[in-house]
Coordinates of C-alpha atoms (C1' of nucleotides) in Angstrom, one line a residue:
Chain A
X1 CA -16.0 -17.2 -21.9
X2 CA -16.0 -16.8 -18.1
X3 CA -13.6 -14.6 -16.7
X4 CA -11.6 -17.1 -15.0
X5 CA -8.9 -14.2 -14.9
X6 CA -9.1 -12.9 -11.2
X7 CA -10.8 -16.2 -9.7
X8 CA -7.1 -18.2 -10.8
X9 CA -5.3 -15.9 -8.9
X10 CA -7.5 -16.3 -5.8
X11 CA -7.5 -20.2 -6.2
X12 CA -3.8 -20.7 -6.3
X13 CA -3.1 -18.9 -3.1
X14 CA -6.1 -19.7 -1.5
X15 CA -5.0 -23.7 -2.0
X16 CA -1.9 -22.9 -0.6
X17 CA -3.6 -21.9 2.5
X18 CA -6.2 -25.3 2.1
X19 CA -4.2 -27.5 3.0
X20 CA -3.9 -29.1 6.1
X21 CA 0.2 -29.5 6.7
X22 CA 0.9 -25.7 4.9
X23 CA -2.4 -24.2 7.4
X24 CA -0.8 -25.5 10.4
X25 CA 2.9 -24.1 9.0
X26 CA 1.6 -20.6 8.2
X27 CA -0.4 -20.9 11.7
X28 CA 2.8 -21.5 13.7
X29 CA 4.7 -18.5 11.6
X30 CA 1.9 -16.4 12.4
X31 CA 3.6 -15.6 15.7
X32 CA 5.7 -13.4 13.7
X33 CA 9.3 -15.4 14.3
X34 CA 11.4 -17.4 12.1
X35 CA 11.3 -21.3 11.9
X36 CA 13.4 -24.0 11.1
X37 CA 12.4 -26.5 8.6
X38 CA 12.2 -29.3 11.1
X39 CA 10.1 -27.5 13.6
X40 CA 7.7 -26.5 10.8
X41 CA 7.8 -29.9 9.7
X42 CA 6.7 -30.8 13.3
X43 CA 3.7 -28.1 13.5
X44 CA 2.9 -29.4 9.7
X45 CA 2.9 -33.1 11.4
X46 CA 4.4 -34.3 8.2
X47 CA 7.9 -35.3 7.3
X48 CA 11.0 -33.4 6.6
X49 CA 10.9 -34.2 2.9
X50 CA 7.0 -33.3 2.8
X51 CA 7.6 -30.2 4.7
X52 CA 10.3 -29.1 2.1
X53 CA 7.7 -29.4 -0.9
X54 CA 5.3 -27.4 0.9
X55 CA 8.1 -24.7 2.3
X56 CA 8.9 -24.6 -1.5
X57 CA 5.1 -24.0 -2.8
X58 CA 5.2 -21.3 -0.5
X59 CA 8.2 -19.1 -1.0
X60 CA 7.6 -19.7 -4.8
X61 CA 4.4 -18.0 -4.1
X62 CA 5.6 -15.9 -1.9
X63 CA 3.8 -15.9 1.0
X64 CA 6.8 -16.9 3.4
X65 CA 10.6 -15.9 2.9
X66 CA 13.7 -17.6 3.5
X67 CA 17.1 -17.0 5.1
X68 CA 19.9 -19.6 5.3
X69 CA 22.1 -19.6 8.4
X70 CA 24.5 -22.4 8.7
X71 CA 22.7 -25.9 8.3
X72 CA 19.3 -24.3 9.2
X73 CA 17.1 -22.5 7.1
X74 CA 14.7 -20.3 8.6
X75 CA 11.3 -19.5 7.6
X76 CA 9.0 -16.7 8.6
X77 CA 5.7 -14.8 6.7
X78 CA 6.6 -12.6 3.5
X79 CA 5.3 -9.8 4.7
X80 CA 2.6 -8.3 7.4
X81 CA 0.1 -8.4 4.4
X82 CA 0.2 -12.1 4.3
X83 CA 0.0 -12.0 8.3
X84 CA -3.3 -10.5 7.4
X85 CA -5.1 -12.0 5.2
X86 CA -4.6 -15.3 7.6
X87 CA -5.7 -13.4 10.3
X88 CA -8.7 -12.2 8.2
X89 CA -9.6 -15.6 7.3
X90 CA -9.5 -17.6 10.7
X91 CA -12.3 -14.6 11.5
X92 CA -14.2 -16.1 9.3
X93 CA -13.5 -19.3 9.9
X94 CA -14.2 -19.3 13.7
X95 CA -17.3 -17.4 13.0
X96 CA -18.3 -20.0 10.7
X97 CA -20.7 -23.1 12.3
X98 CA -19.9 -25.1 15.4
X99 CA -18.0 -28.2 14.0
X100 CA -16.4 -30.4 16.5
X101 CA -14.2 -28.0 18.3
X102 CA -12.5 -29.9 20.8
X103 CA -11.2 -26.9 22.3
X104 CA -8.4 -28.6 24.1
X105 CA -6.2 -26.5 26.9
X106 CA -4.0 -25.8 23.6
X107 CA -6.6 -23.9 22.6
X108 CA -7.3 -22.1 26.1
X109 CA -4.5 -20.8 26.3
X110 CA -4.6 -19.4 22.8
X111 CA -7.3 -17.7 23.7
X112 CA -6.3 -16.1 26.8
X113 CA -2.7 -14.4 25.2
X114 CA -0.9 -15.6 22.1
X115 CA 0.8 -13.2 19.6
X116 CA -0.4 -12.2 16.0
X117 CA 2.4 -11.5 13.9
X118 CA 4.1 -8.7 15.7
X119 CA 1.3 -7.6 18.3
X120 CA -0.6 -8.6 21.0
X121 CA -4.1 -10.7 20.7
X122 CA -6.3 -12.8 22.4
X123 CA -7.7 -11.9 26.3
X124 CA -4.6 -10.1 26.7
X125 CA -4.9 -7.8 23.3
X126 CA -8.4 -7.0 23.9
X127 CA -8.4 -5.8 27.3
X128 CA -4.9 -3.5 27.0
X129 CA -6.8 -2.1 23.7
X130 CA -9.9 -1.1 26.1
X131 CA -7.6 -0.4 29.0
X132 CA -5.9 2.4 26.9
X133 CA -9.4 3.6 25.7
X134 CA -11.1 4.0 28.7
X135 CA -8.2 5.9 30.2
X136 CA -8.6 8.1 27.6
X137 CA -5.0 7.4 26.0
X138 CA -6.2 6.1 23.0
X139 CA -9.4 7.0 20.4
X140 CA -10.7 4.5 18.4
X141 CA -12.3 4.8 15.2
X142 CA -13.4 2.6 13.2
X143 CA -10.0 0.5 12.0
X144 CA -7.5 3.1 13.2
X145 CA -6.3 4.6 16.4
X146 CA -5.3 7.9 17.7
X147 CA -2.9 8.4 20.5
X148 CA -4.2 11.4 22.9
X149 CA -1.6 13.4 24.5
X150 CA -2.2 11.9 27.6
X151 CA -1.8 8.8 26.0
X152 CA 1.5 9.8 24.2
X153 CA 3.2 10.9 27.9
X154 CA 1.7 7.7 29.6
X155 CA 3.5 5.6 26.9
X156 CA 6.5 7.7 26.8
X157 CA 7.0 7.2 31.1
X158 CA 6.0 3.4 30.4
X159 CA 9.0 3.5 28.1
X160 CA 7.6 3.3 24.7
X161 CA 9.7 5.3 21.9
X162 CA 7.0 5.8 19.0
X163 CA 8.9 8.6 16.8
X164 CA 11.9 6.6 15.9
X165 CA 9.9 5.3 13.3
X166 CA 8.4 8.1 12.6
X167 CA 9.9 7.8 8.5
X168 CA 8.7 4.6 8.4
X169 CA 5.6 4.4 6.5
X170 CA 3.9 1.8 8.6
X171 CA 0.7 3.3 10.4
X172 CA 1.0 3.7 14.2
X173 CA -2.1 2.3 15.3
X174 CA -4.4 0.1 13.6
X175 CA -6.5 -2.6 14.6
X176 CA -6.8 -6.4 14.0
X177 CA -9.5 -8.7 14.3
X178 CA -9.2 -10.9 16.6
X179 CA -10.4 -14.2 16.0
X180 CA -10.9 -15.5 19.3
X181 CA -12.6 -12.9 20.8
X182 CA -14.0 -11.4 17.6
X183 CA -13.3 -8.1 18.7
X184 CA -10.6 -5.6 17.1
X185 CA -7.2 -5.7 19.5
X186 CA -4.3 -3.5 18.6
X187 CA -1.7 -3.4 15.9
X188 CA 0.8 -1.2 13.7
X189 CA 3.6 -0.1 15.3
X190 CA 1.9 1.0 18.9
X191 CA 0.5 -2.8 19.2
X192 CA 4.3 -4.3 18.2
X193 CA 6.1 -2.0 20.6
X194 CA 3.8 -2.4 23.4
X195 CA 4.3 -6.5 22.8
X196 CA 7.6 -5.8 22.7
X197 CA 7.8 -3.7 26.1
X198 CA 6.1 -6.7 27.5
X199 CA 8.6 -9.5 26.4
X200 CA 11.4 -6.8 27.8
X201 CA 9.4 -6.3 31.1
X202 CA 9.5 -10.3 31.2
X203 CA 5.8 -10.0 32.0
X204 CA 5.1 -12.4 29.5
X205 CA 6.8 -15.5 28.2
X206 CA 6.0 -17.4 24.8
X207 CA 4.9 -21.2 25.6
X208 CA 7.4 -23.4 24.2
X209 CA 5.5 -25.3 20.7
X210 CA 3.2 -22.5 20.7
X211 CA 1.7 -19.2 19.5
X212 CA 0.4 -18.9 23.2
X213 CA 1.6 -16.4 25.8
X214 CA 2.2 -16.9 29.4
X215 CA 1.6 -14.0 31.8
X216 CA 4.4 -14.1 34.6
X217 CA 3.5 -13.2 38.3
X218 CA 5.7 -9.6 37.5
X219 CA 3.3 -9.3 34.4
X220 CA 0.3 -10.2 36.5
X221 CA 1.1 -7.5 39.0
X222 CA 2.6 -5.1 36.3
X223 CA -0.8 -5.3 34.1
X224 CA -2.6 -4.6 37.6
X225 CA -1.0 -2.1 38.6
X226 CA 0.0 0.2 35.3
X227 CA -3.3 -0.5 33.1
X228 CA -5.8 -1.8 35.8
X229 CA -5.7 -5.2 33.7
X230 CA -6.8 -8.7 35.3
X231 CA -6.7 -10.9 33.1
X232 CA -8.7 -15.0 33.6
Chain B
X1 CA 1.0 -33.2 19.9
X2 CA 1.2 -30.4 17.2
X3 CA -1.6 -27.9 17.8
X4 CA -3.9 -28.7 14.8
X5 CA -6.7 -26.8 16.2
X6 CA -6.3 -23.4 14.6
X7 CA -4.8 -24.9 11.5
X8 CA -7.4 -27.1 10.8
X9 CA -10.3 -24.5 11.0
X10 CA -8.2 -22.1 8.4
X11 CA -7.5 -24.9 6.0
X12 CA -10.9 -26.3 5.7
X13 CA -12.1 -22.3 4.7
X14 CA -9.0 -21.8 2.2
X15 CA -9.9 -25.0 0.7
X16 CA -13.1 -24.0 0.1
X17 CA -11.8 -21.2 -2.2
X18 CA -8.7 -22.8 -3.2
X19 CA -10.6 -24.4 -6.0
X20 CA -10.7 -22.6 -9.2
X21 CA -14.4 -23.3 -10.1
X22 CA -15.3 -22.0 -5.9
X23 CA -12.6 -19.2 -6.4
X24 CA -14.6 -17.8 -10.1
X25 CA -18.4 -18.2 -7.8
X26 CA -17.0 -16.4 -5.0
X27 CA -15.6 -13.6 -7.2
X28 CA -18.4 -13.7 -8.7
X29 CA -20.7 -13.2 -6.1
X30 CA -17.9 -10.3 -4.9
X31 CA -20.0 -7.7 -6.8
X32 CA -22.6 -8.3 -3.6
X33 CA -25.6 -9.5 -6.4
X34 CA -27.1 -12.0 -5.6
X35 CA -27.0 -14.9 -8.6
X36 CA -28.5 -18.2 -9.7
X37 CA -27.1 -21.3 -9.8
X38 CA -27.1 -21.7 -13.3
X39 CA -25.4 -17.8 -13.5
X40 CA -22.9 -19.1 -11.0
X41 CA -21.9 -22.4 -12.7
X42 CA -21.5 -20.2 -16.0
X43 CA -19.3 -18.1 -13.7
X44 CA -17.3 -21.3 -12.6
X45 CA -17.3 -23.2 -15.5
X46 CA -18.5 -26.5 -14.9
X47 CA -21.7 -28.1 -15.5
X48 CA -24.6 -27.7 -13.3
X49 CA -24.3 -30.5 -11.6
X50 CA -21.2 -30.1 -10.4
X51 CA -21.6 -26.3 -9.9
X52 CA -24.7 -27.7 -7.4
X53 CA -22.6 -29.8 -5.1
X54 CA -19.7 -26.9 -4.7
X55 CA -22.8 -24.1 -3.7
X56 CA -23.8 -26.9 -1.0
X57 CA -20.1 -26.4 0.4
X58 CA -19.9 -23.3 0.4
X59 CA -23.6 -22.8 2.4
X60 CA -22.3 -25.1 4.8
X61 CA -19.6 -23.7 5.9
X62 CA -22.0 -20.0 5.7
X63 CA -19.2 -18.5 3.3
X64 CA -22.6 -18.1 1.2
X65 CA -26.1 -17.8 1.8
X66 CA -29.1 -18.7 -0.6
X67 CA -32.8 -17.5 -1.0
X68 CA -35.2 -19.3 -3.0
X69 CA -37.2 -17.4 -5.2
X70 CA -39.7 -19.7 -7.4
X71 CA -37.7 -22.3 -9.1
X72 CA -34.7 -20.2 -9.2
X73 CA -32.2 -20.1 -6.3
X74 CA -30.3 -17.3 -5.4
X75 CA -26.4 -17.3 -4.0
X76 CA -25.3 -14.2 -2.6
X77 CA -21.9 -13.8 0.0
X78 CA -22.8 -14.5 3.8
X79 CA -21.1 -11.0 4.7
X80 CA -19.3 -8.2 4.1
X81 CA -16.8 -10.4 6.7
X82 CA -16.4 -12.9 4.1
X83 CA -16.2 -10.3 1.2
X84 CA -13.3 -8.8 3.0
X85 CA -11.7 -11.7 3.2
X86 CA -11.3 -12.7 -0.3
X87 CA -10.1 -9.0 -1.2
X88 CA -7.5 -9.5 1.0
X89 CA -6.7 -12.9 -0.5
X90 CA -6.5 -11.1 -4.0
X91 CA -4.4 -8.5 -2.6
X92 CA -1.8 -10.9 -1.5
X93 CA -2.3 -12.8 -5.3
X94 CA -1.9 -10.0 -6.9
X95 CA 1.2 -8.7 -5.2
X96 CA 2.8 -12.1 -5.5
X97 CA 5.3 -13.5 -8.4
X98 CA 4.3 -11.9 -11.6
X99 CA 2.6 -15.1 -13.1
X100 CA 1.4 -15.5 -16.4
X101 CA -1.0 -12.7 -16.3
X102 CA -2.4 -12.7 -19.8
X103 CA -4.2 -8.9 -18.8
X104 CA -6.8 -9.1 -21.3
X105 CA -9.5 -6.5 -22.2
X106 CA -11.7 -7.9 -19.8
X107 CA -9.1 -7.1 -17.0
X108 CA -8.2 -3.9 -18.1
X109 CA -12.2 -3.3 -17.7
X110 CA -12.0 -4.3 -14.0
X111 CA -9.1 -2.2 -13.3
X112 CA -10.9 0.7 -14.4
X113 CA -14.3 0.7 -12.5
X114 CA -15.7 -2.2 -10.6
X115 CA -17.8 -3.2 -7.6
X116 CA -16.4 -4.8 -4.6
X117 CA -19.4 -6.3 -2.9
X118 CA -21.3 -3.1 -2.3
X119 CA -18.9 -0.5 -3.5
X120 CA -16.5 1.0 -5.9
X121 CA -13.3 -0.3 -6.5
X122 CA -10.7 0.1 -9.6
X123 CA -9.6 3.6 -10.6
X124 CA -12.5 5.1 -10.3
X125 CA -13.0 3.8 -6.5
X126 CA -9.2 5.5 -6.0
X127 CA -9.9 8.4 -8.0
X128 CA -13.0 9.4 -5.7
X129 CA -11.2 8.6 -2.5
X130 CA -8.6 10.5 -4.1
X131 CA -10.9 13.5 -4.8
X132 CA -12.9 13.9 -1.9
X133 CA -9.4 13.8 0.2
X134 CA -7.8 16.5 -1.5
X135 CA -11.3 18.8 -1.2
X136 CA -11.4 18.0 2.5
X137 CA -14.2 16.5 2.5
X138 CA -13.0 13.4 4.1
X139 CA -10.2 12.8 6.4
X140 CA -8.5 9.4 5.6
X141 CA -6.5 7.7 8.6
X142 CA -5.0 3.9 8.8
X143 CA -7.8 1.9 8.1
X144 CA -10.8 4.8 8.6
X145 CA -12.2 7.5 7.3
X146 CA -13.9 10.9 9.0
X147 CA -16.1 12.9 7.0
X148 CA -15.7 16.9 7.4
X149 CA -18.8 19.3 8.2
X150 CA -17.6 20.3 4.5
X151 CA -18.0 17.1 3.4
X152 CA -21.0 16.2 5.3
X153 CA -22.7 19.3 3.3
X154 CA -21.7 18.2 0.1
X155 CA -22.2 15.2 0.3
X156 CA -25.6 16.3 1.5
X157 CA -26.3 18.5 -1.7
X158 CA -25.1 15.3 -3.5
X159 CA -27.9 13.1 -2.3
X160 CA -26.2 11.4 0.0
X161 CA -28.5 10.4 3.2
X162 CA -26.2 8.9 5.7
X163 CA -27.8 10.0 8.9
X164 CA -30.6 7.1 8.3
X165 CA -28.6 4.4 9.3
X166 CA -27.4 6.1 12.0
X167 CA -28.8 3.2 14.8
X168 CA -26.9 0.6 11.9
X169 CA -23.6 -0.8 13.9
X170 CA -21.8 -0.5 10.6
X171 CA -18.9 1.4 10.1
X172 CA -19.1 4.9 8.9
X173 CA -16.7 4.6 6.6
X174 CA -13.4 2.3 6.2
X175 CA -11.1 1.7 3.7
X176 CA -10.7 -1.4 1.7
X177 CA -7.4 -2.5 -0.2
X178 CA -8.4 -2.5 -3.9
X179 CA -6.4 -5.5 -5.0
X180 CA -5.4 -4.2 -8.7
X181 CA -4.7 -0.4 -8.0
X182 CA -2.8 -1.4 -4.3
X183 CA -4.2 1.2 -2.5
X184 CA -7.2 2.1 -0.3
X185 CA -10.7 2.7 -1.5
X186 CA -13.9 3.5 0.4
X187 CA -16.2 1.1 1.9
X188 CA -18.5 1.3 4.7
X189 CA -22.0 3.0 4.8
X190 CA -20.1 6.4 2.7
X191 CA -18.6 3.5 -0.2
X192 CA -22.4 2.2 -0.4
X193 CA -24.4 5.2 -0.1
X194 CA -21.7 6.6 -3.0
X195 CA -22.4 3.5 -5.3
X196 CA -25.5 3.4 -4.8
X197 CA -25.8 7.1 -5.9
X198 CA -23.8 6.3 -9.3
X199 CA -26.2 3.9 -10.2
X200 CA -29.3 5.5 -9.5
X201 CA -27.8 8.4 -11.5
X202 CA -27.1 6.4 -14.3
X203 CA -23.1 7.3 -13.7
X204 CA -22.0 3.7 -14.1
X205 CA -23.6 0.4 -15.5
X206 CA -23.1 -3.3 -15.0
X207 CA -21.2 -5.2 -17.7
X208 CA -22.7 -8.4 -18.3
X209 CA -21.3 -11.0 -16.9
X210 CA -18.6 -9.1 -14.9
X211 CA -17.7 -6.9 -11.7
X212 CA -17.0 -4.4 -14.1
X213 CA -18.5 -1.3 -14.7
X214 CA -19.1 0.9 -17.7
X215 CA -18.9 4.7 -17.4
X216 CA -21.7 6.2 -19.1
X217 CA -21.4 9.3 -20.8
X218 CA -23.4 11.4 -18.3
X219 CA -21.5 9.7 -15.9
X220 CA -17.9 11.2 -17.3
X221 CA -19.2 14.1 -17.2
X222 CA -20.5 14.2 -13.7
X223 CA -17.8 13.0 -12.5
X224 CA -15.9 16.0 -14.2
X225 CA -17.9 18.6 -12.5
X226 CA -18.9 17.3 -9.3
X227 CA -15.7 15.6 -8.3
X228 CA -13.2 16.9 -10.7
X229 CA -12.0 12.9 -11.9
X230 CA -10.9 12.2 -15.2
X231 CA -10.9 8.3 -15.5
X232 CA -8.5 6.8 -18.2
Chain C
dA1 C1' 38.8 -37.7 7.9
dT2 C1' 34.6 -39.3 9.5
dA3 C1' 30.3 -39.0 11.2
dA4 C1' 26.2 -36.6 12.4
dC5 C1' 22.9 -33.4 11.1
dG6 C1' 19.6 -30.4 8.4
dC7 C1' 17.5 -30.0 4.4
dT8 C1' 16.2 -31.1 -0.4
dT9 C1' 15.3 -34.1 -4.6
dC10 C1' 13.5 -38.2 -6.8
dG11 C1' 10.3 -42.0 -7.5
dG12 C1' 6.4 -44.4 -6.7
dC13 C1' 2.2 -45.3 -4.1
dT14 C1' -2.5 -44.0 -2.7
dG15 C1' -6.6 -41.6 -1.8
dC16 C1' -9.4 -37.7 -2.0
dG17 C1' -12.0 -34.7 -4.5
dG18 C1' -13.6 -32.6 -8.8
dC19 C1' -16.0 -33.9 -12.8
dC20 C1' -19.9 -35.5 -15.7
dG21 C1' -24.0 -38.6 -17.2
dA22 C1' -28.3 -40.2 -15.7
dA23 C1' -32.1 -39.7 -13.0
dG24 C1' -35.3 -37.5 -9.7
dC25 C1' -37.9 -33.6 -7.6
dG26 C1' -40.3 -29.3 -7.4
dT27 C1' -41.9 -25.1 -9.9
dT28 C1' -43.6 -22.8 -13.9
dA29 C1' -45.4 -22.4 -18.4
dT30 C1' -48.9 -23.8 -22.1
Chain D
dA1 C1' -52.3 -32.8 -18.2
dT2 C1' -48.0 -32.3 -20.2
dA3 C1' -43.8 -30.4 -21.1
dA4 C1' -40.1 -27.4 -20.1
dC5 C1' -37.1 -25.7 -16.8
dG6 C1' -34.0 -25.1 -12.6
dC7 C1' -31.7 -27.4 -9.5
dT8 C1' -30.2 -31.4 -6.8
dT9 C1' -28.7 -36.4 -5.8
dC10 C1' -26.4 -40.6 -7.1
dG11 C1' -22.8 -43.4 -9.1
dG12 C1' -18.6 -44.0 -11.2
dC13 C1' -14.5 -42.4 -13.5
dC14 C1' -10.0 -40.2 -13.4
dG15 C1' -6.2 -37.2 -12.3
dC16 C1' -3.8 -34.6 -9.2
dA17 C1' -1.4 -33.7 -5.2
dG18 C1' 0.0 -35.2 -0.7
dC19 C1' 2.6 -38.6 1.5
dC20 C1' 6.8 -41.3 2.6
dG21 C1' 11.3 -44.2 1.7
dA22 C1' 15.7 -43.8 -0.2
dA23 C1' 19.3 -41.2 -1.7
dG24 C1' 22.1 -36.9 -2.3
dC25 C1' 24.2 -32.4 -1.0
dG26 C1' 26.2 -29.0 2.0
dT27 C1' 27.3 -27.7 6.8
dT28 C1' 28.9 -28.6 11.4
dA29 C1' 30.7 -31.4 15.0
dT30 C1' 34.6 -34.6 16.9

DNA sequence: ATAACGCTTCGGCTGCGGCCGAAGCGTTAT
DNA sequence: ATAACGCTTCGGCCGCAGCCGAAGCGTTAT
């Protein structure tokens, strides 16, 4: 008899993820945020009643989680595990062969700064991981990263608190592949506070309907003029 | 519009493995082998026919890759970028719900020792992570590993040429999420060179028809002495 | 109270995709 | 040469799962 004991388990989830309506829902939550039905049901391009099928499948599965607040329900990824594997499997999709790939301005902008879960990716992830590296702030090795103590006092004057979490078990620095530029950019808890710093800052903005960052003119100038950043 | 560019690209892989006869072939091919068709469609369980038109997917979109070899045809994965992938997949599975999981013998045998693509993964994989942390041969970090001058030495003594590869752009060492035990295990150039070893050794064998791999005698006792693991 | 809204459930339609039998092609054995 | 073998292609069947309209339930607005 085959062992059809393992390859089960990867089917089920990995159907969950093949379908067209439920890819584009997990895409949109992969901004890290919390949805509404409806607007999911918008990024699906299905209808309500088809999007609450498919939000079902998923929390049963538990790859997204659910929190009622008044009429809404909000939706959002189960855990950054699930952010992940996603992540890990657009890589390989955008690696895979040239189909038609429009690449509308949609897409552009994707590319040049969106967010990935909690962190920073696209243009804008890549260059602020290389940024920190080449001023010596940051070491990286293979899938992990080591703050320097330079690094740690350049942080701590840009405002960045690291040892609040220290407890927390989640590592400080890791890094992501990232699927547009298909080079790792950074995350843990040093990529999600430094995304963070940078929605505080207002030196970037999230594009309304999108996983897609805007720079503002501050965050232009700021990205100058504290890591030496241009980014376009 | 809704922005079904990303969404698109990640549903078409996931529904490439989302079937259960793909799924079985792809985690069949996760031992890093390369396998026939007729092996594969055993694997999948469905005819040959059918099993043909699925590997023809899968080539196609270069999740798999095929040599032909007289009138045989061998399927092996693409990469170790696709490899990853579905272990991360099977980590998310296997931390979802608790499904009907019917853990037969044939499980238990993966838990225990297996290959993931070209390395060791199942308790034995943990255990000698485990073992060469705690002897300081090898410094484990986020995603990475660092191997000592202590462990560079014994490793050394072992057998273990690493230096070879040294122009090779792959990774040292880096962990890898082993989906049944839920922690790291080693992969990289260290997790092949160390599989590699076991086998020539005659440490571990294949099962037939299976990931899984069978201790030898010698082999529990090697891996008493020379690493200190006790598996079971 | 009544209406609007957000979301889900139910029922029925439809099409895609997985499946196999039959047949064809190239390679290897005898 | 002939047969056996490994694999693929073609054609047709069939079931599942995705889709929407209609209806129901709970919350919020007026």
């Amino acid at each position: 008899m085959a062992p059809f004991v393992s390859g089960m388990a990867l089917a089920e989830i990995a159907a969950l993820m093949g379908d067209v309506a439920r890819a584009n829902i997990l895409s949109a939550l992969m901004d890290g945020r919390a949805l509404t039905a409806s607007e999911l049901a918008w990024h699906g391009g299905v209808s309500a009643q088809t999007t609450s099928g498919h939000l079902a499948r998923l929390s049963e599965a538990r790859l997204i989680a659910m929190t009622k607040q008044g009429r809404h329900r909000y939706y959002r990824l189960a855990s950054s595990e699930v952010a992940q594997a996603i992540e890990t499997l657009m890589a390989v999709a955008s690696s895979g062969p040239k189909r038609h790939r429009p690449v509308g301005p949609k897409d552009e902008a994707l590319r040049r700064a969106r967010t990935c879960y909690d962190h920073l990716a696209g243009r804008l992830g890549i260059a602020l991981a290389d940024a920190l590296t080449l001023q010596d702030y940051l070491v990286l090795s293979d899938g992990a990263g080591a703050l320097t103590e330079k690094g740690q006092r350049f942080l701590c004057a840009f405002g960045i608190e690291l040892e609040e979490g220290h407890r927390s078990k989640r590592t400080l620095c890791r890094t992501c592949l990232d699927w547009s530029e298909r080079r790792p950019h950074l995350a843990g808890r040093l990529g999600a506070a430094l995304c963070t710093k940078m929605f505080d800052l207002g030196w970037v903005e999230r594009v309304r309907d999108s996983r897609a960052l805007a720079i503002t003119t501050k965050g232009r100038g700021g990205l100058r003029s504290t890591f030496g950043i241009e980014i376009e």
